[in-house]
Coordinates of C-alpha atoms and ligand atoms in Angstrom, one line a residue:
M1 CA 0.0 0.0 0.0
A2 CA 1.3 3.4 -0.9
Q3 CA 1.6 5.9 1.9
A4 CA -0.8 8.7 1.5
A5 CA 0.2 10.9 4.4
P6 CA 1.3 14.4 3.4
I7 CA 4.9 14.4 2.0
P8 CA 7.0 16.8 4.1
R9 CA 9.3 19.4 2.5
D10 CA 12.4 17.5 3.6
A11 CA 11.3 14.3 1.9
T12 CA 13.3 13.1 -1.1
V13 CA 11.8 13.4 -4.5
A14 CA 13.3 11.5 -7.4
V15 CA 12.8 12.7 -11.0
I16 CA 13.5 10.2 -13.7
G17 CA 14.3 11.7 -17.1
A18 CA 16.2 15.0 -17.3
G19 CA 14.8 16.4 -20.5
A20 CA 12.7 19.5 -20.8
M21 CA 10.0 18.4 -18.4
G22 CA 12.2 16.5 -15.8
R23 CA 14.5 19.4 -15.5
G24 CA 11.6 21.8 -14.8
I25 CA 10.1 19.4 -12.3
A26 CA 13.4 19.0 -10.5
Q27 CA 13.8 22.8 -10.3
V28 CA 10.3 23.3 -8.8
A29 CA 10.7 20.4 -6.3
A30 CA 14.1 21.8 -5.2
M31 CA 12.8 25.3 -4.9
A32 CA 10.1 24.0 -2.6
G33 CA 12.7 22.5 -0.3
H34 CA 13.0 18.8 -1.3
P35 CA 16.3 17.0 -1.7
V36 CA 16.0 15.8 -5.4
R37 CA 17.6 12.8 -7.1
L38 CA 17.8 13.3 -10.8
F39 CA 18.4 10.3 -13.1
D40 CA 18.6 9.9 -16.9
T41 CA 19.9 7.1 -19.0
R42 CA 21.7 9.5 -21.3
L43 CA 25.3 10.1 -20.3
N44 CA 25.7 13.3 -18.3
A45 CA 22.1 14.4 -19.0
A46 CA 21.3 14.8 -15.3
E47 CA 24.5 16.9 -14.7
K48 CA 23.7 19.1 -17.7
A49 CA 20.2 19.5 -16.5
R50 CA 21.4 20.6 -13.1
G51 CA 23.7 23.1 -14.8
A52 CA 20.8 24.5 -16.9
I53 CA 18.7 24.8 -13.8
A54 CA 21.4 26.7 -12.0
E55 CA 21.8 29.0 -15.0
A56 CA 18.0 29.6 -15.3
L57 CA 17.7 30.4 -11.6
M58 CA 20.7 32.7 -11.5
A59 CA 19.2 34.6 -14.5
Q60 CA 16.0 35.1 -12.5
A61 CA 18.1 36.2 -9.4
A62 CA 20.0 38.7 -11.5
K63 CA 16.7 40.3 -12.5
G64 CA 15.8 40.5 -8.8
R65 CA 12.9 38.1 -9.2
I66 CA 14.2 35.6 -6.7
D67 CA 16.8 35.5 -3.9
A68 CA 20.3 34.4 -5.1
A69 CA 21.0 32.5 -1.9
A70 CA 17.7 30.6 -2.2
C71 CA 18.7 29.7 -5.7
E72 CA 22.1 28.3 -4.7
T73 CA 20.5 26.3 -1.9
A74 CA 17.9 24.9 -4.3
V75 CA 20.6 23.9 -6.8
S76 CA 22.6 22.3 -4.0
R77 CA 19.6 20.1 -3.2
I78 CA 19.7 18.5 -6.6
T79 CA 21.8 15.4 -6.9
P80 CA 22.4 13.9 -10.3
V81 CA 22.5 10.1 -9.8
H82 CA 23.7 7.4 -12.2
A83 CA 21.6 4.4 -11.2
L84 CA 18.0 4.0 -10.4
G85 CA 19.0 2.3 -7.2
D86 CA 20.2 5.7 -5.9
C87 CA 16.5 6.7 -5.8
V88 CA 15.8 4.2 -3.0
S89 CA 15.1 6.9 -0.4
A90 CA 12.5 8.8 -2.4
R91 CA 9.0 9.3 -1.0
L92 CA 7.8 10.4 -4.4
V93 CA 9.2 9.4 -7.8
I94 CA 8.1 11.4 -10.8
E95 CA 9.0 9.9 -14.2
A96 CA 9.4 12.2 -17.2
I97 CA 11.0 9.8 -19.7
V98 CA 10.2 9.3 -23.3
E99 CA 6.4 9.1 -24.1
D100 CA 6.3 5.3 -24.7
L101 CA 4.1 2.9 -22.9
A102 CA 6.5 -0.1 -23.0
E103 CA 9.4 2.1 -21.8
K104 CA 7.4 3.7 -19.0
R105 CA 6.0 0.3 -17.8
A106 CA 9.4 -1.2 -17.7
L107 CA 10.7 1.7 -15.7
L108 CA 7.8 1.5 -13.2
R109 CA 8.4 -2.3 -12.8
E110 CA 12.1 -1.6 -12.1
L111 CA 11.2 1.2 -9.6
E112 CA 8.9 -1.2 -7.8
K113 CA 11.8 -3.4 -7.0
I114 CA 13.9 -0.5 -5.7
V115 CA 11.7 1.9 -3.7
G116 CA 9.8 1.2 -0.5
A117 CA 6.2 0.0 -0.6
S118 CA 5.0 3.5 0.6
T119 CA 6.6 5.4 -2.2
I120 CA 4.3 7.1 -4.7
L121 CA 5.1 6.6 -8.4
A122 CA 3.9 9.5 -10.4
T123 CA 4.0 9.8 -14.2
N124 CA 4.2 13.0 -16.2
T125 CA 2.7 11.3 -19.3
S126 CA 0.6 13.6 -21.4
S127 CA -1.3 10.9 -23.4
L128 CA -0.9 7.4 -22.0
S129 CA -3.5 5.7 -19.9
I130 CA -2.6 5.7 -16.2
T131 CA -4.5 2.5 -15.9
A132 CA -2.4 0.8 -18.5
L133 CA 0.8 2.1 -16.9
A134 CA -0.1 0.7 -13.5
A135 CA -1.4 -2.7 -14.8
G136 CA 0.6 -5.6 -13.7
L137 CA 2.5 -3.8 -10.9
R138 CA 2.4 -5.2 -7.4
F139 CA 0.9 -2.0 -6.0
P140 CA -0.9 -0.3 -8.8
G141 CA -2.8 1.9 -6.3
R142 CA 0.3 4.0 -5.9
V143 CA 0.6 5.0 -9.6
V144 CA -0.8 8.4 -10.4
G145 CA -0.6 10.9 -13.2
M146 CA 1.1 14.2 -12.3
H147 CA 0.8 16.1 -15.6
F148 CA 2.9 19.3 -15.6
F149 CA 2.8 21.8 -18.4
N150 CA 5.7 23.2 -20.3
P151 CA 7.6 25.2 -19.1
V152 CA 7.1 23.7 -15.7
P153 CA 8.4 26.6 -13.6
L154 CA 6.1 29.0 -15.3
M155 CA 2.9 27.0 -15.9
Q156 CA 0.7 26.8 -12.9
L157 CA -1.4 23.9 -13.8
V158 CA -0.9 20.2 -12.7
E159 CA -3.4 17.6 -13.7
V160 CA -3.5 14.9 -11.1
V161 CA -4.8 11.9 -13.0
S162 CA -6.2 8.7 -11.4
G163 CA -6.3 5.4 -13.3
L164 CA -8.8 2.7 -12.4
A165 CA -6.5 1.3 -9.6
T166 CA -5.1 4.6 -8.2
D167 CA -5.8 5.0 -4.5
D168 CA -7.8 8.1 -3.9
A169 CA -5.5 9.0 -1.0
V170 CA -2.5 8.8 -3.3
A171 CA -4.1 11.3 -5.8
E172 CA -5.0 13.6 -2.9
C173 CA -1.5 13.4 -1.6
V174 CA 0.0 14.3 -5.0
A175 CA -2.5 17.2 -5.4
A176 CA -1.5 18.5 -2.0
I177 CA 2.2 18.4 -2.9
A178 CA 1.6 20.2 -6.2
T179 CA -0.3 22.9 -4.3
A180 CA 2.5 23.2 -1.8
W181 CA 4.8 23.7 -4.8
G182 CA 2.7 26.7 -5.8
K183 CA 0.8 25.0 -8.5
A184 CA -3.0 24.8 -9.2
A185 CA -3.8 21.1 -8.9
V186 CA -6.9 19.7 -10.6
R187 CA -8.1 16.1 -10.4
A188 CA -9.1 14.0 -13.4
T189 CA -9.8 10.4 -14.2
S190 CA -7.6 8.8 -16.8
T191 CA -9.1 9.5 -20.2
P192 CA -7.7 10.3 -23.6
G193 CA -6.2 13.8 -23.4
F194 CA -7.1 14.1 -19.6
I195 CA -8.7 17.5 -19.1
V196 CA -6.8 20.2 -21.1
N197 CA -5.8 18.2 -24.2
R198 CA -9.3 16.9 -24.5
C199 CA -11.4 19.9 -23.7
A200 CA -9.2 22.2 -25.9
R201 CA -9.8 20.1 -29.1
P202 CA -12.7 22.3 -30.3
F203 CA -10.6 25.4 -30.2
Y204 CA -8.4 24.0 -33.0
G205 CA -11.2 21.9 -34.6
E206 CA -13.7 24.7 -35.1
A207 CA -11.0 27.0 -36.5
L208 CA -10.0 24.4 -39.0
R209 CA -13.6 23.7 -40.0
L210 CA -14.2 27.4 -40.4
L211 CA -11.2 27.6 -42.7
A212 CA -12.3 24.5 -44.6
E213 CA -15.7 26.2 -45.2
R214 CA -13.9 29.4 -46.2
A215 CA -15.8 31.4 -43.6
A216 CA -12.8 33.7 -43.5
D217 CA -9.0 33.5 -44.0
V218 CA -6.5 32.5 -41.3
P219 CA -5.6 35.9 -40.0
T220 CA -9.2 37.0 -39.8
I221 CA -10.3 33.9 -37.8
D222 CA -7.3 34.4 -35.5
A223 CA -8.0 38.1 -35.1
L224 CA -11.6 37.4 -34.0
L225 CA -10.5 34.7 -31.5
R226 CA -7.8 37.0 -30.0
E227 CA -9.4 40.4 -30.2
A228 CA -13.1 39.6 -29.8
G229 CA -12.8 36.2 -28.0
G230 CA -10.0 37.4 -25.6
F231 CA -7.9 34.2 -26.2
R232 CA -4.2 34.8 -25.8
M233 CA -3.5 33.6 -29.3
G234 CA -5.6 32.7 -32.3
A235 CA -6.0 29.0 -33.1
F236 CA -3.7 29.0 -36.1
E237 CA -1.0 31.0 -34.3
L238 CA -1.2 28.5 -31.5
M239 CA -1.1 25.5 -33.8
D240 CA 2.0 27.0 -35.5
L241 CA 3.6 27.5 -32.0
I242 CA 2.8 24.0 -30.8
G243 CA 3.8 22.5 -34.2
N244 CA 1.2 21.3 -36.7
D245 CA 2.8 17.8 -36.5
V246 CA 2.4 17.7 -32.7
N247 CA -1.1 19.2 -32.7
F248 CA -2.3 16.9 -35.4
A249 CA -0.9 13.9 -33.6
V250 CA -2.7 14.8 -30.4
T251 CA -6.0 15.3 -32.2
R252 CA -5.5 12.0 -34.0
T253 CA -4.7 10.2 -30.8
V254 CA -7.7 11.5 -29.0
W255 CA -9.9 10.7 -32.0
E256 CA -8.6 7.2 -32.3
A257 CA -8.8 6.6 -28.6
C258 CA -12.4 7.7 -28.7
Y259 CA -13.3 5.2 -31.4
H260 CA -13.4 7.9 -34.2
D261 CA -15.9 10.1 -32.4
P262 CA -16.6 12.8 -35.0
R263 CA -16.2 15.4 -32.2
Y264 CA -12.4 14.9 -32.4
A265 CA -12.0 14.3 -36.2
P266 CA -8.7 15.6 -37.4
S267 CA -8.6 18.0 -40.3
V268 CA -7.3 17.3 -43.8
I269 CA -6.2 20.9 -44.0
Q270 CA -3.9 20.5 -41.1
E271 CA -2.6 17.1 -42.3
E272 CA -1.7 18.7 -45.7
R273 CA 0.4 21.3 -43.8
V274 CA 2.2 18.4 -42.0
R275 CA 2.7 16.6 -45.3
A276 CA 4.2 19.8 -46.8
G277 CA 6.5 20.2 -43.9
H278 CA 4.7 23.4 -42.9
L279 CA 5.0 22.5 -39.2
G280 CA 4.8 26.1 -37.9
R281 CA 7.4 28.3 -36.3
K282 CA 10.0 25.5 -35.9
S283 CA 10.1 24.9 -39.7
G284 CA 9.8 28.6 -40.7
R285 CA 6.3 28.1 -42.2
G286 CA 3.0 26.8 -41.0
F287 CA -0.3 28.6 -41.4
Y288 CA 1.8 31.8 -41.4
D289 CA 5.2 32.5 -43.0
Y290 CA 8.0 33.0 -40.4
A291 CA 10.7 33.8 -42.9
E292 CA 12.7 36.9 -42.0
G293 CA 11.0 40.0 -43.4
S294 CA 7.7 38.3 -44.1
A295 CA 4.8 40.5 -43.0
R296 CA 1.9 39.1 -41.0
P297 CA -1.2 39.4 -43.3
A298 CA -3.9 41.6 -41.9
A299 CA -7.4 40.5 -40.8
A300 CA -10.3 41.5 -43.1
T301 CA -12.2 44.6 -41.9
L302 CA -15.2 46.3 -43.6
A303 CA -14.5 49.7 -45.1
V304 CA -15.5 52.7 -43.0
Q305 CA -19.0 53.9 -43.7
P306 CA -21.1 56.8 -42.4
A307 CA -22.7 56.0 -39.1
P308 CA -26.5 55.8 -39.0
K309 CA -28.1 58.6 -37.0
R310 CA -30.3 56.3 -34.9
V311 CA -30.9 52.7 -34.2
V312 CA -33.9 51.0 -32.5
A313 CA -33.2 48.4 -29.8
C314 CA -36.0 45.9 -29.9
G315 CA -36.3 44.2 -26.5
E316 CA -33.3 43.4 -24.3
L317 CA -30.0 42.6 -25.9
G318 CA -28.7 40.7 -22.8
I319 CA -24.9 40.3 -22.9
A320 CA -24.6 42.5 -26.0
E321 CA -26.3 45.5 -24.2
P322 CA -22.9 47.3 -23.8
L323 CA -22.7 47.6 -27.6
L324 CA -25.7 49.9 -27.5
R325 CA -23.9 52.1 -24.9
R326 CA -21.0 52.3 -27.2
F327 CA -23.3 53.4 -30.1
D328 CA -24.8 56.0 -27.7
Q329 CA -21.4 57.3 -26.8
A330 CA -20.6 57.6 -30.5
G331 CA -23.5 59.9 -30.9
I332 CA -26.0 57.4 -32.4
A333 CA -29.5 58.0 -31.0
I334 CA -30.9 54.9 -29.3
E335 CA -34.6 54.3 -29.4
R336 CA -36.2 51.5 -27.4
A337 CA -39.1 49.3 -28.7
P338 CA -40.6 46.1 -27.5
A339 CA -39.0 42.9 -28.7
H340 CA -39.6 42.3 -32.4
D341 CA -41.9 39.3 -33.1
A342 CA -39.1 37.6 -35.1
F343 CA -36.5 38.4 -32.5
P344 CA -37.9 37.7 -29.0
D345 CA -34.3 37.7 -27.6
G346 CA -33.5 41.2 -28.8
A347 CA -32.2 42.8 -32.0
I348 CA -31.2 46.2 -33.3
A349 CA -33.1 47.8 -36.2
I350 CA -30.4 49.5 -38.1
G351 CA -30.5 51.3 -41.5
D352 CA -33.0 49.3 -43.5
G353 CA -32.5 46.0 -41.8
M354 CA -31.9 44.2 -38.5
L355 CA -28.8 43.3 -36.5
A356 CA -28.9 40.3 -34.1
L357 CA -26.6 38.1 -32.1
S358 CA -26.2 34.6 -33.7
D359 CA -28.1 31.7 -32.4
G360 CA -26.2 29.1 -34.4
R361 CA -28.3 29.4 -37.5
T362 CA -26.9 31.1 -40.6
A363 CA -28.2 34.6 -41.3
T364 CA -29.8 33.2 -44.5
A365 CA -31.6 30.5 -42.7
R366 CA -32.7 32.8 -39.9
A367 CA -33.8 35.5 -42.4
A368 CA -35.9 32.9 -44.2
A369 CA -37.4 31.6 -41.0
T370 CA -38.3 35.1 -39.6
G371 CA -39.1 37.0 -42.7
A372 CA -36.5 39.6 -41.8
K373 CA -34.7 39.4 -45.1
R374 CA -32.2 42.2 -44.5
L375 CA -30.5 40.5 -41.6
V376 CA -26.9 40.9 -40.4
L377 CA -25.8 38.6 -37.5
F378 CA -23.0 39.4 -35.1
D379 CA -20.6 37.2 -33.3
L380 CA -19.8 36.7 -29.6
A381 CA -17.3 39.0 -27.9
L382 CA -15.8 38.3 -24.5
D383 CA -16.7 41.9 -23.5
Y384 CA -18.9 43.9 -25.7
A385 CA -18.0 47.0 -23.7
R386 CA -14.4 46.8 -24.8
T387 CA -14.0 44.6 -27.8
P388 CA -12.0 46.2 -30.6
R389 CA -13.4 43.8 -33.3
L390 CA -16.6 41.9 -34.0
G391 CA -17.5 39.4 -36.7
V392 CA -20.6 40.0 -38.8
A393 CA -22.3 38.0 -41.6
R394 CA -25.2 39.0 -43.7
A395 CA -27.9 36.8 -45.1
D396 CA -27.9 36.1 -48.8
S397 CA -31.2 38.0 -49.0
C398 CA -29.6 41.1 -47.4
G399 CA -28.1 43.8 -49.6
V400 CA -24.9 45.7 -48.8
S401 CA -26.8 48.8 -47.5
T402 CA -27.7 47.1 -44.2
Q403 CA -24.1 45.8 -43.8
D404 CA -22.8 49.3 -44.5
A405 CA -25.0 50.7 -41.8
V406 CA -23.7 48.1 -39.4
A407 CA -20.1 48.8 -40.4
G408 CA -20.7 52.5 -39.9
A409 CA -22.2 52.1 -36.4
L410 CA -19.5 49.7 -35.3
H411 CA -16.7 51.8 -36.6
A412 CA -18.1 54.9 -34.9
A413 CA -18.2 52.9 -31.7
G414 CA -14.5 51.9 -32.1
V415 CA -15.2 48.3 -33.3
A416 CA -13.6 46.9 -36.5
A417 CA -16.5 45.2 -38.3
T418 CA -15.0 41.9 -39.6
P419 CA -16.8 40.3 -42.5
L420 CA -17.5 36.6 -42.5
D421 CA -19.2 34.4 -45.0
D422 CA -22.6 33.5 -43.8
V423 CA -21.4 30.6 -41.6
A424 CA -23.5 29.0 -38.9
G425 CA -22.7 30.2 -35.4
L426 CA -20.0 32.6 -36.6
V427 CA -16.5 32.2 -35.2
V428 CA -16.2 33.0 -31.4
L429 CA -19.7 31.9 -30.5
R430 CA -19.5 28.5 -32.0
T431 CA -16.0 28.0 -30.7
V432 CA -17.0 28.8 -27.1
A433 CA -20.2 26.8 -27.5
A434 CA -18.2 23.7 -28.7
L435 CA -15.7 24.2 -25.8
A436 CA -18.5 24.4 -23.3
N437 CA -20.1 21.3 -24.8
E438 CA -16.9 19.3 -24.5
A439 CA -16.4 20.5 -20.9
A440 CA -19.9 19.6 -20.0
D441 CA -19.4 16.1 -21.4
A442 CA -16.3 15.8 -19.3
V443 CA -18.4 16.7 -16.2
T444 CA -21.2 14.3 -17.3
Q445 CA -18.6 11.5 -17.7
G446 CA -17.1 12.1 -14.3
I447 CA -13.7 13.0 -15.8
A448 CA -13.4 16.1 -13.6
S449 CA -15.5 18.6 -11.7
A450 CA -16.8 21.7 -13.4
R451 CA -14.6 23.8 -11.2
D452 CA -11.5 21.9 -12.0
I453 CA -12.2 21.9 -15.7
D454 CA -12.7 25.7 -15.7
T455 CA -9.5 26.1 -13.7
A456 CA -7.6 23.8 -16.0
M457 CA -8.5 25.6 -19.1
Q458 CA -7.6 29.0 -17.6
K459 CA -4.3 27.9 -16.1
G460 CA -3.3 25.3 -18.6
V461 CA -4.1 27.1 -21.9
N462 CA -4.8 30.6 -20.7
Y463 CA -8.4 30.8 -21.7
P464 CA -9.9 34.1 -20.6
R465 CA -12.8 32.3 -18.9
G466 CA -13.4 28.7 -17.9
P467 CA -15.7 27.3 -20.7
L468 CA -18.5 26.4 -18.3
A469 CA -18.5 29.8 -16.5
W470 CA -18.4 31.5 -19.9
A471 CA -21.4 29.5 -21.1
D472 CA -23.2 30.6 -18.0
E473 CA -22.4 34.2 -18.8
I474 CA -23.7 33.8 -22.4
G475 CA -26.7 32.0 -21.1
V476 CA -27.1 28.2 -21.0
S477 CA -30.2 28.5 -23.3
R478 CA -28.3 30.4 -26.0
V479 CA -25.5 27.9 -25.9
R480 CA -28.0 25.1 -26.1
D481 CA -29.7 26.8 -29.1
V482 CA -26.3 27.4 -30.9
L483 CA -25.4 23.7 -30.5
A484 CA -28.8 22.5 -31.5
N485 CA -28.8 24.7 -34.6
L486 CA -25.2 23.7 -35.5
S487 CA -26.3 20.1 -35.2
A488 CA -29.3 20.6 -37.4
H489 CA -27.3 22.7 -39.9
Y490 CA -24.5 20.1 -40.4
G491 CA -26.5 17.0 -39.6
E492 CA -23.5 15.7 -37.8
D493 CA -23.0 14.0 -34.4
R494 CA -20.1 16.4 -33.8
Y495 CA -22.5 19.0 -32.3
R496 CA -24.7 16.6 -30.3
L497 CA -25.7 18.3 -27.1
S498 CA -24.1 17.3 -23.9
P499 CA -26.7 15.8 -21.5
L500 CA -25.4 18.2 -18.8
I501 CA -26.3 21.2 -20.9
A502 CA -29.8 19.8 -21.7
R503 CA -30.5 19.1 -18.0
R504 CA -29.2 22.4 -16.7
H505 CA -31.1 24.3 -19.4
A506 CA -34.3 22.4 -18.4
V507 CA -34.0 23.5 -14.8
G508 CA -32.4 26.9 -15.4
A509 CA -29.3 26.0 -13.4
P510 CA -25.7 27.1 -14.1
L511 CA -23.1 24.7 -15.7
A512 CA -20.2 25.9 -13.6
D513 CA -21.8 25.0 -10.3
D514 CA -20.8 21.5 -9.1
R515 CA -23.6 21.6 -6.5
A516 CA -26.4 22.1 -9.0
S517 CA -28.2 18.9 -9.6
T518 CA -27.1 16.9 -12.7
Ligands
LIG601 P1 12.6 14.9 -23.5 O1 12.9 14.1 -24.7 O2 13.1 16.3 -23.5 O3 13.3 14.2 -22.2 C1 13.1 12.8 -22.0 C2 14.4 12.4 -21.2 O4 14.2 11.0 -20.7 C3 15.6 12.3 -22.1 O5 16.6 13.1 -21.4 C4 15.9 10.8 -22.2 O6 17.3 10.6 -22.2 C5 15.4 10.3 -20.9 N1 15.0 8.9 -20.9 C6 14.5 8.2 -21.9 N2 14.3 6.9 -21.4 C7 14.7 6.9 -20.1 C8 14.7 5.8 -19.1 N3 14.2 4.6 -19.4 N4 15.2 6.1 -17.9 C9 15.7 7.4 -17.7 N5 15.7 8.4 -18.6 C10 15.2 8.1 -19.8 O7 11.1 14.8 -23.3 P2 10.1 15.8 -22.4 O8 9.6 16.8 -23.4 O9 10.8 16.2 -21.2 O10 8.9 14.8 -22.0 C11 9.0 13.9 -21.0 C12 7.6 13.4 -20.6 O11 6.8 14.5 -20.3 C13 6.9 12.6 -21.7 O12 6.1 11.6 -21.1 C14 6.0 13.7 -22.3 O13 4.8 13.2 -22.9 C15 5.6 14.5 -21.1 N6 5.2 15.9 -21.3 C16 5.9 16.7 -22.1 C17 5.5 18.0 -22.3 C18 6.2 18.9 -23.3 O14 5.6 19.9 -23.6 N7 7.4 18.6 -23.7 C19 4.3 18.5 -21.6 C20 3.7 17.6 -20.6 C21 4.2 16.3 -20.5

């Protein structure tokens, strides 16, 4: 039985594998006060890693970010060792060797012969099943995932992952130690991609589908995600940074592990990039060109038009209400009228047409269904009071005069109106709805709590909101409508509604609240 009592700061931690991740883990453990044994099969790799840690810490100390004496003490706690047997005294072993099931299983079997029965065996695997890694060991209950993010000293998140056999107390103990090391620990059950790599799939997947449908070009989709959505990077910029080969492989692994669930289907567009060697920043070309001197293409923006003198707000605009305030501040008169029959959830009469927030239908389909032929739809923004950009799409039945009036009003309000083809759910709204759907399914399936998923997506991939809290902000009923309309529009299982969203919508309860009934 593994010991699950709290691991004191003077307990030895062994780190196996002194590559990018092992080095970072050793640094964090040593800074927290633990004596660290660092082992790698590559000659001198552990010594070099210790040297690199010393250099990195001293650079931080030189900038005054940390105390130089504390750095020296931390480095002195790290002992490179040349045999696994030298890890015998460890209370916690964290392996960060090559991502290979057979290699990791062999290592864990070897470790079991060396360390005491109470030692916890943690793995930093990012894709392998914790259950599979633990299978066949004498004490599989002590094997747990401790998934750090790169670079370890900077990234706050640690996913603590339980396989079928993992003792709950072991997972709790590892979560406690990660917290003591200054990390945000979230708990998950072993599933393809764990929390972050699974729940983030729609961020890339929707962008790739939007590109495939030619809803907009790469810089325009990225600009909307970044400037309107508040994501740190656009999906294509991020895929280029991660590497299209790596990102494609992760998508493919999750898709295959989930028996080809269309939710996770990889994109031919991305695969073609990989085939062409357009891997991203590392190869000098991906979705963007990184050759020296090459300019970043600009996002599409509608030309400046005269602002309309007045608009009529029909009903309540809900989350988009701040847009009206910006129109007002820009000198556009706002009149109020009861909700329009065709737009019970609010719309703005503008120029000779109507402007409304997307509900997941195309503008053309919605214009046909409502009879409002001159219809322009707008996209989601993280904060309508501040967004510098907003996506818009006009129905096929809508002439340019309505779009010109929309562009004029938005421009006067300081918003770059970004033209999109008439795509269902536009860019940011459908991305956030798909992220929330995925997160809701992860809650439904008991992979993690709503709170941990929201924390993981904010700390692990820097999302501006947790997807579930964001869906609550938008309104569960709108998110449900967007998904239902996307599902009807594409006729694909990809947009099937998570049971959690259906249930919370039915009772009017929030998604981000773990105490709400499921
Ligand atoms: P890396 O290739 O930089 O380092 C792996 C190290 O393990 C190498 O120094 C290698 O010599 C050593 N090694 C290989 N087999 C060994 C064995 N049997 N015993 C001892 N040492 C051995 O790899 P990296 O990027 O540090 O990844 C390590 C683990 O962390 C993998 O499981 C990976 O999936 C996971 N991970 C990686 C992330 C990343 O962004 N690089 C993020 C999160 C997890």
